[in-house]
mmCIF file of C-alpha atoms in Angstrom:
data_model
loop_
_atom_site.group_PDB
_atom_site.id
_atom_site.type_symbol
_atom_site.label_atom_id
_atom_site.label_comp_id
_atom_site.label_asym_id
_atom_site.label_seq_id
_atom_site.Cartn_x
_atom_site.Cartn_y
_atom_site.Cartn_z
ATOM 1 C CA MET A 123 136.272 90.492 26.673
ATOM 2 C CA SER A 124 139.770 91.361 27.197
ATOM 3 C CA THR A 125 142.050 90.579 30.249
ATOM 4 C CA GLN A 126 142.195 94.498 30.728
ATOM 5 C CA ASP A 127 138.433 94.216 32.188
ATOM 6 C CA THR A 128 138.776 91.116 34.348
ATOM 7 C CA PRO A 129 140.871 93.134 37.280
ATOM 8 C CA LEU A 130 137.888 95.743 37.139
ATOM 9 C CA GLN A 131 135.442 93.314 37.783
ATOM 10 C CA ASP A 132 137.370 91.960 40.691
ATOM 11 C CA PHE A 133 136.818 95.231 42.183
ATOM 12 C CA SER A 134 133.145 95.324 41.001
ATOM 13 C CA HIS A 135 132.569 92.147 42.887
ATOM 14 C CA CYS A 136 133.999 92.852 45.855
ATOM 15 C CA HIS A 137 131.823 95.679 46.101
ATOM 16 C CA ASP A 138 129.041 93.395 46.045
ATOM 17 C CA GLY A 139 130.331 91.636 49.102
ATOM 18 C CA ILE A 140 131.001 94.957 51.140
ATOM 19 C CA VAL A 141 127.408 96.378 50.057
ATOM 20 C CA LYS A 142 125.784 92.851 51.689
ATOM 21 C CA LYS A 143 127.831 93.255 54.437
ATOM 22 C CA LEU A 144 126.720 96.715 55.094
ATOM 23 C CA ASP A 145 123.504 96.163 54.543
ATOM 24 C CA MET A 146 123.329 93.763 57.248
ATOM 25 C CA LEU A 147 125.071 96.126 59.449
ATOM 26 C CA ASP A 148 122.428 98.530 58.873
ATOM 27 C CA GLU A 149 120.253 96.099 60.406
ATOM 28 C CA LEU A 150 122.210 96.316 63.785
ATOM 29 C CA PRO A 151 120.310 99.613 65.337
ATOM 30 C CA ASP A 152 116.933 98.018 65.399
ATOM 31 C CA LEU A 153 118.322 94.484 66.722
ATOM 32 C CA LEU A 154 120.320 96.704 69.415
ATOM 33 C CA THR A 155 116.610 98.371 70.385
ATOM 34 C CA ALA A 156 115.099 94.461 70.382
ATOM 35 C CA ALA A 157 117.621 93.356 72.296
ATOM 36 C CA ASP A 158 117.545 96.187 74.946
ATOM 37 C CA ARG A 159 113.685 95.741 75.027
ATOM 38 C CA ALA A 160 114.369 92.126 75.344
ATOM 39 C CA ARG A 161 116.419 92.343 78.270
ATOM 40 C CA ASP A 162 114.165 94.643 80.333
ATOM 41 C CA ILE A 163 111.029 92.488 79.621
ATOM 42 C CA ALA A 164 113.210 89.588 81.025
ATOM 43 C CA ALA A 165 114.388 91.153 83.998
ATOM 44 C CA THR A 166 110.654 92.984 84.286
ATOM 45 C CA ALA A 167 109.387 89.692 84.740
ATOM 46 C CA LEU A 168 112.157 88.050 86.879
ATOM 47 C CA ASP A 169 111.491 90.787 89.240
ATOM 48 C CA PHE A 170 107.626 90.624 89.424
ATOM 49 C CA PHE A 171 106.840 87.088 88.813
ATOM 50 C CA ARG A 172 109.392 86.023 91.815
ATOM 51 C CA GLU A 173 107.459 88.487 93.917
ATOM 52 C CA ALA A 174 103.813 88.815 92.594
ATOM 53 C CA MET A 175 102.831 85.516 91.237
ATOM 54 C CA PHE A 176 104.356 83.308 94.104
ATOM 55 C CA ALA A 177 103.281 85.971 96.931
ATOM 56 C CA HIS A 178 99.252 85.721 95.529
ATOM 57 C CA HIS A 179 99.989 82.098 95.304
ATOM 58 C CA THR A 180 100.511 82.108 98.684
ATOM 59 C CA ASP A 181 97.767 84.492 99.979
ATOM 60 C CA GLU A 182 95.372 82.391 97.912
ATOM 61 C CA GLU A 183 96.407 79.082 99.307
ATOM 62 C CA ARG A 184 96.805 80.174 103.347
ATOM 63 C CA GLU A 185 94.029 83.202 103.084
ATOM 64 C CA LEU A 186 91.377 82.802 100.891
ATOM 65 C CA PHE A 187 90.829 79.582 100.373
ATOM 66 C CA PRO A 188 90.681 78.309 104.034
ATOM 67 C CA ALA A 189 88.349 81.027 104.825
ATOM 68 C CA VAL A 190 86.047 80.187 102.017
ATOM 69 C CA LEU A 191 86.411 76.531 102.795
ATOM 70 C CA ALA A 192 85.504 77.495 106.378
ATOM 71 C CA SER A 193 82.575 79.629 105.625
ATOM 72 C CA ALA A 194 80.995 77.398 102.959
ATOM 73 C CA GLU A 195 77.781 75.369 103.885
ATOM 74 C CA ALA A 196 78.424 71.726 104.367
ATOM 75 C CA GLY A 197 77.138 69.438 101.311
ATOM 76 C CA ASP A 198 77.277 70.566 98.320
ATOM 77 C CA GLU A 199 78.588 73.928 98.484
ATOM 78 C CA ALA A 200 81.362 72.692 100.804
ATOM 79 C CA THR A 201 82.266 69.790 98.146
ATOM 80 C CA HIS A 202 82.094 72.562 95.744
ATOM 81 C CA VAL A 203 84.206 74.680 97.210
ATOM 82 C CA ALA A 204 86.906 71.849 98.171
ATOM 83 C CA ALA A 205 86.987 71.153 94.562
ATOM 84 C CA LEU A 206 87.832 74.246 93.039
ATOM 85 C CA VAL A 207 90.756 74.831 95.761
ATOM 86 C CA GLN A 208 91.876 71.761 94.260
ATOM 87 C CA ARG A 209 91.812 72.534 91.168
ATOM 88 C CA LEU A 210 92.795 76.349 91.806
ATOM 89 C CA THR A 211 96.002 74.759 93.769
ATOM 90 C CA ASP A 212 97.020 72.514 91.284
ATOM 91 C CA GLU A 213 97.111 75.061 88.845
ATOM 92 C CA HIS A 214 99.093 77.098 90.842
ATOM 93 C CA ARG A 215 101.770 74.265 91.017
ATOM 94 C CA ALA A 216 101.967 73.882 87.229
ATOM 95 C CA LEU A 217 102.282 77.538 86.734
ATOM 96 C CA GLU A 218 104.751 77.578 89.300
ATOM 97 C CA ALA A 219 106.869 74.620 87.365
ATOM 98 C CA LEU A 220 106.565 76.421 84.011
ATOM 99 C CA TRP A 221 107.895 79.695 85.911
ATOM 100 C CA ALA A 222 111.108 77.796 86.893
ATOM 101 C CA ALA A 223 111.901 76.201 83.503
ATOM 102 C CA LEU A 224 111.800 79.634 82.297
ATOM 103 C CA GLU A 225 113.772 81.130 84.971
ATOM 104 C CA ARG A 226 117.347 80.528 84.231
ATOM 105 C CA ASP A 227 116.772 81.443 80.766
ATOM 106 C CA LEU A 228 114.968 84.418 82.072
ATOM 107 C CA LYS A 229 117.707 85.288 83.854
ATOM 108 C CA GLN A 230 120.050 84.964 80.821
ATOM 109 C CA VAL A 231 117.993 87.288 78.783
ATOM 110 C CA ALA A 232 117.955 90.123 81.371
ATOM 111 C CA LYS A 233 121.996 89.704 81.503
ATOM 112 C CA GLY A 234 122.394 90.394 77.283
ATOM 113 C CA GLN A 235 123.730 86.400 77.610
ATOM 114 C CA THR A 236 122.899 83.318 74.797
ATOM 115 C CA SER A 237 119.472 81.590 75.927
ATOM 116 C CA ARG A 238 117.478 78.734 75.011
ATOM 117 C CA LEU A 239 114.443 80.311 75.492
ATOM 118 C CA GLN A 240 111.278 78.583 74.031
ATOM 119 C CA ARG A 241 108.691 80.591 72.311
ATOM 120 C CA THR A 242 106.371 77.458 73.270
ATOM 121 C CA GLN A 243 107.411 77.826 76.503
ATOM 122 C CA VAL A 244 106.642 81.540 77.505
ATOM 123 C CA GLN A 245 103.049 80.851 75.364
ATOM 124 C CA ALA A 246 102.182 78.120 77.688
ATOM 125 C CA LEU A 247 103.070 80.017 80.628
ATOM 126 C CA VAL A 248 101.165 82.856 79.218
ATOM 127 C CA GLN A 249 98.177 80.878 77.964
ATOM 128 C CA GLN A 250 97.599 78.575 80.848
ATOM 129 C CA TYR A 251 98.370 81.763 83.670
ATOM 130 C CA GLN A 252 95.345 83.742 81.322
ATOM 131 C CA ALA A 253 93.264 80.459 81.689
ATOM 132 C CA HIS A 254 93.735 80.343 85.480
ATOM 133 C CA ALA A 255 92.980 84.038 85.944
ATOM 134 C CA ALA A 256 90.040 83.818 83.940
ATOM 135 C CA PHE A 257 88.507 80.889 85.573
ATOM 136 C CA GLU A 258 88.874 82.465 88.738
ATOM 137 C CA GLU A 259 87.835 85.554 87.853
ATOM 138 C CA ALA A 260 84.485 84.261 86.657
ATOM 139 C CA GLU A 261 83.659 81.050 88.831
ATOM 140 C CA PHE A 262 85.870 81.080 91.767
ATOM 141 C CA LEU A 263 85.699 84.905 93.550
ATOM 142 C CA PRO A 264 82.338 85.673 92.696
ATOM 143 C CA LEU A 265 81.678 82.472 94.738
ATOM 144 C CA CYS A 266 84.006 83.802 97.632
ATOM 145 C CA GLN A 267 81.963 86.652 97.340
ATOM 146 C CA THR A 268 78.920 85.013 97.868
ATOM 147 C CA ILE A 269 80.259 82.613 100.578
ATOM 148 C CA LEU A 270 82.190 85.656 102.754
ATOM 149 C CA GLY A 271 79.432 88.303 101.849
ATOM 150 C CA ARG A 272 76.838 86.164 104.143
ATOM 151 C CA ASN A 273 78.596 87.121 107.154
ATOM 152 C CA SER A 274 80.429 90.606 107.758
ATOM 153 C CA HIS A 275 82.550 89.393 110.089
ATOM 154 C CA HIS A 276 83.954 86.484 107.873
ATOM 155 C CA MET A 277 84.912 89.279 105.268
ATOM 156 C CA ALA A 278 86.597 91.604 107.723
ATOM 157 C CA ALA A 279 88.610 88.722 109.006
ATOM 158 C CA LEU A 280 89.898 87.996 105.669
ATOM 159 C CA GLY A 281 90.747 91.628 105.018
ATOM 160 C CA LEU A 282 92.664 91.964 108.392
ATOM 161 C CA SER A 283 94.762 88.598 107.535
ATOM 162 C CA LEU A 284 95.883 89.768 104.651
ATOM 163 C CA HIS A 285 96.647 93.020 105.952
ATOM 164 C CA MET A 286 98.935 91.593 108.583
ATOM 165 C CA ARG A 287 100.622 89.139 105.887
ATOM 166 C CA HIS A 288 101.716 92.265 104.196
ATOM 167 C CA THR A 289 102.361 94.629 107.118
ATOM 168 C CA PRO A 290 105.860 94.636 107.630
ATOM 169 C CA VAL A 291 106.782 93.154 111.082
ATOM 170 C CA ASN A 292 108.192 96.542 112.257
ATOM 171 C CA VAL A 293 105.379 98.791 111.680
ATOM 172 C CA ARG A 294 102.901 95.397 112.775
ATOM 173 C CA SER A 295 104.940 96.010 116.277
ATOM 174 C CA THR A 296 103.689 99.530 116.521
ATOM 175 C CA TYR A 297 100.012 98.433 116.152
ATOM 176 C CA ILE A 298 100.338 95.562 118.872
#
């Protein structure tokens, strides 16, 4: 190779680096779309769970659980209901703790900031909540229907109590 070819090879190798950086740059629009989606999901999750999950747990613990406990027949049924209520309440606290561990990182993601959000933490919340909901739907709520369904007044009282909890105070006062 002659010394005259060397300057041209330097230009050629320079293009290799430029092309690699351009290939990376070409990925950027797709990554921005994913980043936008991540921010939207995080913001939606923050709004939803702060309102819905905690309100749902509160409704169950203040309204549903006491109503079913009070209406359960003494003996085995009451003991079984008490055990289920304890299990579900414990699960609520565990799920809320998982949420609390994620919340700060989710806020950062929602703002487009760097976050240490761990896939394992998100998966733990998702899997544990899915298991909790499936158990409640399959085991506890049918039992509630049986127990509260024995007396239509018990079901009506629960419905009224929930309605009153979710009616704004200024609207509620017009009914009284």
